[in-house]
mmCIF file of N, CA and C in Angstrom:
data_model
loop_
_atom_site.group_PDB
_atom_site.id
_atom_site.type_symbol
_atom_site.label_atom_id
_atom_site.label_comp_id
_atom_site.label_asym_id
_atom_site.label_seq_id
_atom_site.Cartn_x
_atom_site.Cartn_y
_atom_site.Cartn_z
ATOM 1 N N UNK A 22 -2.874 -4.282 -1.266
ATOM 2 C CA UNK A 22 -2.772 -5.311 -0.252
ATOM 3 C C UNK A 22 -3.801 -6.393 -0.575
ATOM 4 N N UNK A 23 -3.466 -7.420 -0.321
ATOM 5 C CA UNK A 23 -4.180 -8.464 -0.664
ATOM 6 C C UNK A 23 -5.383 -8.624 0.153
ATOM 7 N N UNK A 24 -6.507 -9.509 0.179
ATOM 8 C CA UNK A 24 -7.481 -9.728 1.171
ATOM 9 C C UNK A 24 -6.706 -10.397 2.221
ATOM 10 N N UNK A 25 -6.240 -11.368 1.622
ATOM 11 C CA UNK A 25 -5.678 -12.405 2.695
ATOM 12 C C UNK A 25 -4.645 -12.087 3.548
ATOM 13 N N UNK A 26 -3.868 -10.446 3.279
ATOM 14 C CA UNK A 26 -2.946 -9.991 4.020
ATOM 15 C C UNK A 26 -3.766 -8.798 4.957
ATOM 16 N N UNK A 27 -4.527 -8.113 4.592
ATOM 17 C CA UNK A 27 -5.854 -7.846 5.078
ATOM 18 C C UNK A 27 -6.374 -8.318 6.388
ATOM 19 N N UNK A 28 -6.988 -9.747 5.908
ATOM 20 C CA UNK A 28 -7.379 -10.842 7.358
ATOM 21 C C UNK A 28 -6.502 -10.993 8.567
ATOM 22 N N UNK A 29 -4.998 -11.093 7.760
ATOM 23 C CA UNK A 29 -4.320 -10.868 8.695
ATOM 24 C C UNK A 29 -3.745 -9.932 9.450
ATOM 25 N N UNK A 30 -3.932 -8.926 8.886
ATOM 26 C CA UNK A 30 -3.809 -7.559 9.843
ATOM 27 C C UNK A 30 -4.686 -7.277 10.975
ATOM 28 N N UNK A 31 -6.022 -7.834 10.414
ATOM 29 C CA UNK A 31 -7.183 -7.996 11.448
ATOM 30 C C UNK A 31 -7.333 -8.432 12.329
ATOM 31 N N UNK A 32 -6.548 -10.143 12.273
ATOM 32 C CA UNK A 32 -6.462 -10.892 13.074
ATOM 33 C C UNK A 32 -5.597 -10.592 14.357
ATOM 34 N N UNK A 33 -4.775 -10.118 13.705
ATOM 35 C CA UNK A 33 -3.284 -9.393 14.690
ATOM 36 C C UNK A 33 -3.823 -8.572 15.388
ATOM 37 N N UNK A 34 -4.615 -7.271 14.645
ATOM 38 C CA UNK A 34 -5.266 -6.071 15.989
ATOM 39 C C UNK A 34 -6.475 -7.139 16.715
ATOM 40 N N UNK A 35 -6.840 -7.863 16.387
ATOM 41 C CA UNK A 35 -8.159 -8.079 17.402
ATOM 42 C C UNK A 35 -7.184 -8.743 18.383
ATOM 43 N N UNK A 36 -6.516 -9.552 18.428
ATOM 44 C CA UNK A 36 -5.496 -10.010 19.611
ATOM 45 C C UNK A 36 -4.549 -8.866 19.967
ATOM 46 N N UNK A 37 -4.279 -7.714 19.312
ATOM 47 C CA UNK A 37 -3.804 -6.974 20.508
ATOM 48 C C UNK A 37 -4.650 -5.749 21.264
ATOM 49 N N UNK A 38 -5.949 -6.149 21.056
ATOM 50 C CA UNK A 38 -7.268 -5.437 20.980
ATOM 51 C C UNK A 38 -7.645 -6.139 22.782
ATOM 52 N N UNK A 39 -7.217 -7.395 22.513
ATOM 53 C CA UNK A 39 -7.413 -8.188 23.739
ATOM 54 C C UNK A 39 -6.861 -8.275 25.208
ATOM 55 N N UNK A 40 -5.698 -8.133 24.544
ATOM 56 C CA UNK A 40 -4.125 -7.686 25.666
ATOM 57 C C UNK A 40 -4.424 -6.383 25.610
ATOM 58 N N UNK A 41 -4.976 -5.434 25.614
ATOM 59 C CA UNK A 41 -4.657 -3.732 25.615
ATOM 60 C C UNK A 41 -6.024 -3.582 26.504
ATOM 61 N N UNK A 42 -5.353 -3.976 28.032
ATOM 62 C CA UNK A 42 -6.818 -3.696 28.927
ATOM 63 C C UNK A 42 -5.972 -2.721 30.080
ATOM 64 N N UNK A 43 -6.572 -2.193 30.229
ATOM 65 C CA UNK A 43 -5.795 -1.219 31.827
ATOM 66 C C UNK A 43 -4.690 -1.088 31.653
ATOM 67 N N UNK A 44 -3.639 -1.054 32.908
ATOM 68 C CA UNK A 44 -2.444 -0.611 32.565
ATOM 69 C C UNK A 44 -1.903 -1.294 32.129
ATOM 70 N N UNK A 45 -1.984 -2.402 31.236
ATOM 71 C CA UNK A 45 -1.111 -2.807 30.600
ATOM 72 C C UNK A 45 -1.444 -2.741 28.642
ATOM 73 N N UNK A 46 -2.537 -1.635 28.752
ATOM 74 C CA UNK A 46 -2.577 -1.356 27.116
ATOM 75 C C UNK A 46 -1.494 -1.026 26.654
ATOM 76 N N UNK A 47 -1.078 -1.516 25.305
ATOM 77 C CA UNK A 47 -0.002 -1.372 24.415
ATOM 78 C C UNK A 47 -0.502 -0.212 23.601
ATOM 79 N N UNK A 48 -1.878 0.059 23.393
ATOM 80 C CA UNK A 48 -2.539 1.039 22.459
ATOM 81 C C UNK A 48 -3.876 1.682 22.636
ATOM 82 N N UNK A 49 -4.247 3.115 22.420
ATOM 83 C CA UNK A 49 -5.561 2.998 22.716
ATOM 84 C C UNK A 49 -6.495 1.992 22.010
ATOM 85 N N UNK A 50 -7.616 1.859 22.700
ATOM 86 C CA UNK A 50 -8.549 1.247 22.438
ATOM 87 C C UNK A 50 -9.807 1.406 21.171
ATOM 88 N N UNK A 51 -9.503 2.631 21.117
ATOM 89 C CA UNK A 51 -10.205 3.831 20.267
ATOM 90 C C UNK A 51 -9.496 3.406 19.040
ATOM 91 N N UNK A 52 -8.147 3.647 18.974
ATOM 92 C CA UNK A 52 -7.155 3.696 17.660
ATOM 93 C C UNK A 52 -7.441 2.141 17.317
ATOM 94 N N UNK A 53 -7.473 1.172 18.100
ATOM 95 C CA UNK A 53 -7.633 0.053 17.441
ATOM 96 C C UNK A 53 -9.000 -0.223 16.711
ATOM 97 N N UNK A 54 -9.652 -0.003 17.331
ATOM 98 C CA UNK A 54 -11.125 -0.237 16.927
ATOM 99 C C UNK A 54 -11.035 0.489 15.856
ATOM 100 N N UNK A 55 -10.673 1.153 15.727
ATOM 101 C CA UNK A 55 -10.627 2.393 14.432
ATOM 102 C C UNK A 55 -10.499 1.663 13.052
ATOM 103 N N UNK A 56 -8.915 1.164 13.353
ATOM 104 C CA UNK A 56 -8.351 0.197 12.434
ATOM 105 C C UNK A 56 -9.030 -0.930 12.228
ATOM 106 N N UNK A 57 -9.096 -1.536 12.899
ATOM 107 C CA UNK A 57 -10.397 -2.668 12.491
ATOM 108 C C UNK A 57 -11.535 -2.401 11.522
ATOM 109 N N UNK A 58 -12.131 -1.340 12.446
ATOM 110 C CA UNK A 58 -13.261 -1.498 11.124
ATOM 111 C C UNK A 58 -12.975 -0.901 10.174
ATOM 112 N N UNK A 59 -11.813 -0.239 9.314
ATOM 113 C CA UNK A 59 -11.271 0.603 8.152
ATOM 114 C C UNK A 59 -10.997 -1.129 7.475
ATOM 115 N N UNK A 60 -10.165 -1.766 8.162
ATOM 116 C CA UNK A 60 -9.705 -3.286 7.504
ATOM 117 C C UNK A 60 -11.235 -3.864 7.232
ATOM 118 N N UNK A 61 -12.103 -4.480 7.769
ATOM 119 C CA UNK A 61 -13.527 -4.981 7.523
ATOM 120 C C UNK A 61 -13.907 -4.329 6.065
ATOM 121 N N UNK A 62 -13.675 -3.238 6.483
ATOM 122 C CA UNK A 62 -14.596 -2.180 5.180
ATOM 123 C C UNK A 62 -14.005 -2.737 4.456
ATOM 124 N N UNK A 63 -12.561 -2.608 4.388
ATOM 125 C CA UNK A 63 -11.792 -2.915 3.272
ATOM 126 C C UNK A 63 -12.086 -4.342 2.720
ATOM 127 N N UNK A 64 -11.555 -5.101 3.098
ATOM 128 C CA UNK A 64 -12.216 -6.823 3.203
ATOM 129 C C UNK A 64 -13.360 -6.563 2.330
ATOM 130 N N UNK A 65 -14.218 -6.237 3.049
ATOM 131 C CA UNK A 65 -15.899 -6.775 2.766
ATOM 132 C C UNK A 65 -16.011 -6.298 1.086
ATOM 133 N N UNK A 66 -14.925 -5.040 0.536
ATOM 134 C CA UNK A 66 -15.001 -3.857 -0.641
ATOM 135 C C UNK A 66 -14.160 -4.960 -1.700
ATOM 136 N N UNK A 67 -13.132 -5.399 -0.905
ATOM 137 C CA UNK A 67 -12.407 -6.035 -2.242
ATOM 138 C C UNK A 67 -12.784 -7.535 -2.275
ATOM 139 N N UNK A 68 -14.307 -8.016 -1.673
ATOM 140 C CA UNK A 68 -14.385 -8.995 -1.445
ATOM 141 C C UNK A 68 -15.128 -8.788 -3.044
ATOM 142 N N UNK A 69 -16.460 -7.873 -2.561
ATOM 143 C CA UNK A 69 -17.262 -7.202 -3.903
ATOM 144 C C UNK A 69 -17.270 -7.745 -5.044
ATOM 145 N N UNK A 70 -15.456 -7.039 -5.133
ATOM 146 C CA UNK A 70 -15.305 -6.927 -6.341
ATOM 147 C C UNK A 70 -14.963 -8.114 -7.430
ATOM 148 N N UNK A 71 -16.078 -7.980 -8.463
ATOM 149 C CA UNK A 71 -15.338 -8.787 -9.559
ATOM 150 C C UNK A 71 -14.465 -8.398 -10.359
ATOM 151 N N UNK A 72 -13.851 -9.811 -10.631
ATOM 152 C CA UNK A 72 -12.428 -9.595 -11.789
ATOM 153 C C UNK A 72 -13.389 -9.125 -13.426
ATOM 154 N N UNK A 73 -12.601 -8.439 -13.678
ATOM 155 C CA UNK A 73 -12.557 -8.374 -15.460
ATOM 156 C C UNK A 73 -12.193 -8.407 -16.074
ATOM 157 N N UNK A 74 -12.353 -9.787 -17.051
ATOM 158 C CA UNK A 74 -11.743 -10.109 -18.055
ATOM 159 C C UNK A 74 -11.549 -9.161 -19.388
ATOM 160 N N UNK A 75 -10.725 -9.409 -19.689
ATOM 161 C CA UNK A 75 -10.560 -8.756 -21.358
ATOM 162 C C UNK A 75 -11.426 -9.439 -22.324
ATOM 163 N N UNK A 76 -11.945 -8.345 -22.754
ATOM 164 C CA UNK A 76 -12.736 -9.118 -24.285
ATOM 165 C C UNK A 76 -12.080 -9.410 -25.446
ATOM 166 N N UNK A 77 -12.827 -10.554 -26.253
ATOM 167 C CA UNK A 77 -12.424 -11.308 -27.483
ATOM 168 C C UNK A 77 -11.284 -9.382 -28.502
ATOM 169 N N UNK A 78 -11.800 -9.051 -28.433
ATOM 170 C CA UNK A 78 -11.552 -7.721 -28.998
ATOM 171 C C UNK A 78 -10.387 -6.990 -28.718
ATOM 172 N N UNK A 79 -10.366 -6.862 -27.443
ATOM 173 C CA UNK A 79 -9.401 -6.144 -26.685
ATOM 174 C C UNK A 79 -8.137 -7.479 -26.917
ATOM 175 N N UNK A 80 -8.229 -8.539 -26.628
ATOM 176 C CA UNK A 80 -7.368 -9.614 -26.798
ATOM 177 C C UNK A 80 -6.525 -9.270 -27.859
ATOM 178 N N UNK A 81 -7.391 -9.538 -28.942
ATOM 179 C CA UNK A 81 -7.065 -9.307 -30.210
ATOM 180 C C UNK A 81 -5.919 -8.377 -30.751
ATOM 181 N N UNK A 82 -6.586 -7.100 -30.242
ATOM 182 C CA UNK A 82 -5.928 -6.019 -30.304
ATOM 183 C C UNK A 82 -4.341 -5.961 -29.762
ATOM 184 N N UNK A 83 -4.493 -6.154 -28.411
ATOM 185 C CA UNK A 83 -3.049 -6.351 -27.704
ATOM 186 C C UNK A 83 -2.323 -7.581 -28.272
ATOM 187 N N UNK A 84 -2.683 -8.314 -29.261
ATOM 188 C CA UNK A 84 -2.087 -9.687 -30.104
ATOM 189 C C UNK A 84 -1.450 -8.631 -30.798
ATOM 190 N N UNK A 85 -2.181 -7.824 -31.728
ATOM 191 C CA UNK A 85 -1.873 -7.432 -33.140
ATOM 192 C C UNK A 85 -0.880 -6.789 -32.608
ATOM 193 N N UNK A 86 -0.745 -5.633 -31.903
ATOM 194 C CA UNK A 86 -0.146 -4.402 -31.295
ATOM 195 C C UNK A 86 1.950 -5.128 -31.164
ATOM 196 N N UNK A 87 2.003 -6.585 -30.480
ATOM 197 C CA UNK A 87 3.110 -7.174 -31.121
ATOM 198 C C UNK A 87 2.975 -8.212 -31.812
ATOM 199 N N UNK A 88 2.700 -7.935 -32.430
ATOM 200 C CA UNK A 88 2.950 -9.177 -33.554
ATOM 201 C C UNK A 88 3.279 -8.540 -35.272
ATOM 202 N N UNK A 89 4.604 -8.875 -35.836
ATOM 203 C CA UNK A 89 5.272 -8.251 -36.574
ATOM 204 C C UNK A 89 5.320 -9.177 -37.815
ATOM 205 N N UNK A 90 4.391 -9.441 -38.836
ATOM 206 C CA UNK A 90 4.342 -10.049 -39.825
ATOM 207 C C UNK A 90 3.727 -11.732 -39.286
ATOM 208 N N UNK A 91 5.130 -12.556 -39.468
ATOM 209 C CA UNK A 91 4.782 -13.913 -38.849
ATOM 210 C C UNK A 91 5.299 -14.270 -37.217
ATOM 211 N N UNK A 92 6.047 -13.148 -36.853
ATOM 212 C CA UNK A 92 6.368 -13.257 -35.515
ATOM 213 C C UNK A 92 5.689 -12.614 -34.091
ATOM 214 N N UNK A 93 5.586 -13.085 -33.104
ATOM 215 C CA UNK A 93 4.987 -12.670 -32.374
ATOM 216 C C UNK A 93 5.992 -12.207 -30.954
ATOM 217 N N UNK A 94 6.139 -11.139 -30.610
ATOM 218 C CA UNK A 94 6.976 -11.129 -29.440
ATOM 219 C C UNK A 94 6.067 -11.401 -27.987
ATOM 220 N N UNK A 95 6.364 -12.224 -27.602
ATOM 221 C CA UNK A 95 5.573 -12.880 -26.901
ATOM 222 C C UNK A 95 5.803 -12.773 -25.052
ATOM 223 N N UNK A 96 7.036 -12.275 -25.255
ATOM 224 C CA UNK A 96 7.530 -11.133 -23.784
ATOM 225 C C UNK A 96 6.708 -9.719 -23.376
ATOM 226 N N UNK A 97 6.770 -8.938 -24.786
ATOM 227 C CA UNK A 97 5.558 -7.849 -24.697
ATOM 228 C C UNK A 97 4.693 -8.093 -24.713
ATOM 229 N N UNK A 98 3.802 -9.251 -25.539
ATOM 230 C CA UNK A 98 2.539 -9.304 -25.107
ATOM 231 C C UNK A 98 2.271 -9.538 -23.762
ATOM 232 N N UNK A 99 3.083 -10.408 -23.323
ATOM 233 C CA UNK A 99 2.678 -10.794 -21.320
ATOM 234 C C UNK A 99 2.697 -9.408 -20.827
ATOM 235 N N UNK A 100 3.626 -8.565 -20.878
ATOM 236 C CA UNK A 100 3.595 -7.268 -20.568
ATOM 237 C C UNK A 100 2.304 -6.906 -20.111
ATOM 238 N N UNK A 101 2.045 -6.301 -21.924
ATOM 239 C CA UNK A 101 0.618 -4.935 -21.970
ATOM 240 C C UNK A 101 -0.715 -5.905 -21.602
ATOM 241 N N UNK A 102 -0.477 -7.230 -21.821
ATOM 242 C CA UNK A 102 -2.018 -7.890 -21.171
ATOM 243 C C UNK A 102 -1.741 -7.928 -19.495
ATOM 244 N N UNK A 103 -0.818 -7.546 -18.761
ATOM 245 C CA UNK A 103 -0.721 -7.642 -17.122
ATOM 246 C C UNK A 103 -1.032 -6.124 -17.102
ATOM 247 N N UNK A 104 -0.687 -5.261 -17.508
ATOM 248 C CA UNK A 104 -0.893 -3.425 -17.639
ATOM 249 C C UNK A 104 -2.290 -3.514 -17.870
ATOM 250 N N UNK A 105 -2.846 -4.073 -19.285
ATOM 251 C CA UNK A 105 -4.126 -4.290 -19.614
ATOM 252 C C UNK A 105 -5.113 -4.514 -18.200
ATOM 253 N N UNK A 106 -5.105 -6.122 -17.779
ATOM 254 C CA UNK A 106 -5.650 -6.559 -16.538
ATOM 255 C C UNK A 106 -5.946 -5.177 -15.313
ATOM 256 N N UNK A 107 -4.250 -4.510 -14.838
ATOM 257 C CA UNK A 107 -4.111 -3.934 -14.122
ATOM 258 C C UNK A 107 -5.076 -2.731 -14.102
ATOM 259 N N UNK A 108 -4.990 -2.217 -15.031
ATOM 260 C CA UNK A 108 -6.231 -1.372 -15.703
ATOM 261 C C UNK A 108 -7.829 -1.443 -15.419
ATOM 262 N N UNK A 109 -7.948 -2.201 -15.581
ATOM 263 C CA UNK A 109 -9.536 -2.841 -15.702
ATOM 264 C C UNK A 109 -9.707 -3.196 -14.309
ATOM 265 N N UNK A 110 -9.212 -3.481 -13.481
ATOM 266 C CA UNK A 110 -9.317 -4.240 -12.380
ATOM 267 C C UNK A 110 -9.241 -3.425 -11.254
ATOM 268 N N UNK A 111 -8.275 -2.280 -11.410
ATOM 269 C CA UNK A 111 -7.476 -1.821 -10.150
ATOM 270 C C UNK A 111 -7.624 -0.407 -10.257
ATOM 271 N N UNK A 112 -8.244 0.447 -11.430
ATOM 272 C CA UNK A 112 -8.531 1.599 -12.079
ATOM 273 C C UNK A 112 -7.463 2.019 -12.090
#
């Protein structure tokens, strides 16, 4: 999930965090609060985090891996460098 889809999940429980008073709660109060701060955590964790780039090396490598004399297939490379990224980034 994205951050920014994240924020908005947040945004949504704290307004129904607001409306959920007496008898007219839609939800406990408990369960929301709950969720909230699991989303924050979350937020604040993938805020953290930095991206990581691929090195000169690793580049390289995933070049060679298609590239077939003078041609380069250049569909697989987009591939294994998005797998690559995904890797490094997302464990």
């Amino acid at each position: 999930m994205s951050i920014e889809a994240m924020k908005q999940a947040l945004e949504a429980l704290e307004q129904i965090n607001q409306l959920s008073v007496g008898e007219n709660a839609i939800a406990l109060p408990g369960e929301i609060d709950a969720a909230m701060d699991n989303l924050r955590a979350a937020i604040e964790q993938a805020e953290k985090r930095k991206w990581v780039e691929l090195t000169d090396d690793e580049a390289r490598a995933l070049v060679n891996r298609v590239t077939f004399g003078d041609r380069t297939n250049w569909q697989a490379l987009i591939y294994i460098v998005d797998a690559k990224l995904k890797e490094k980034n997302h464990g």
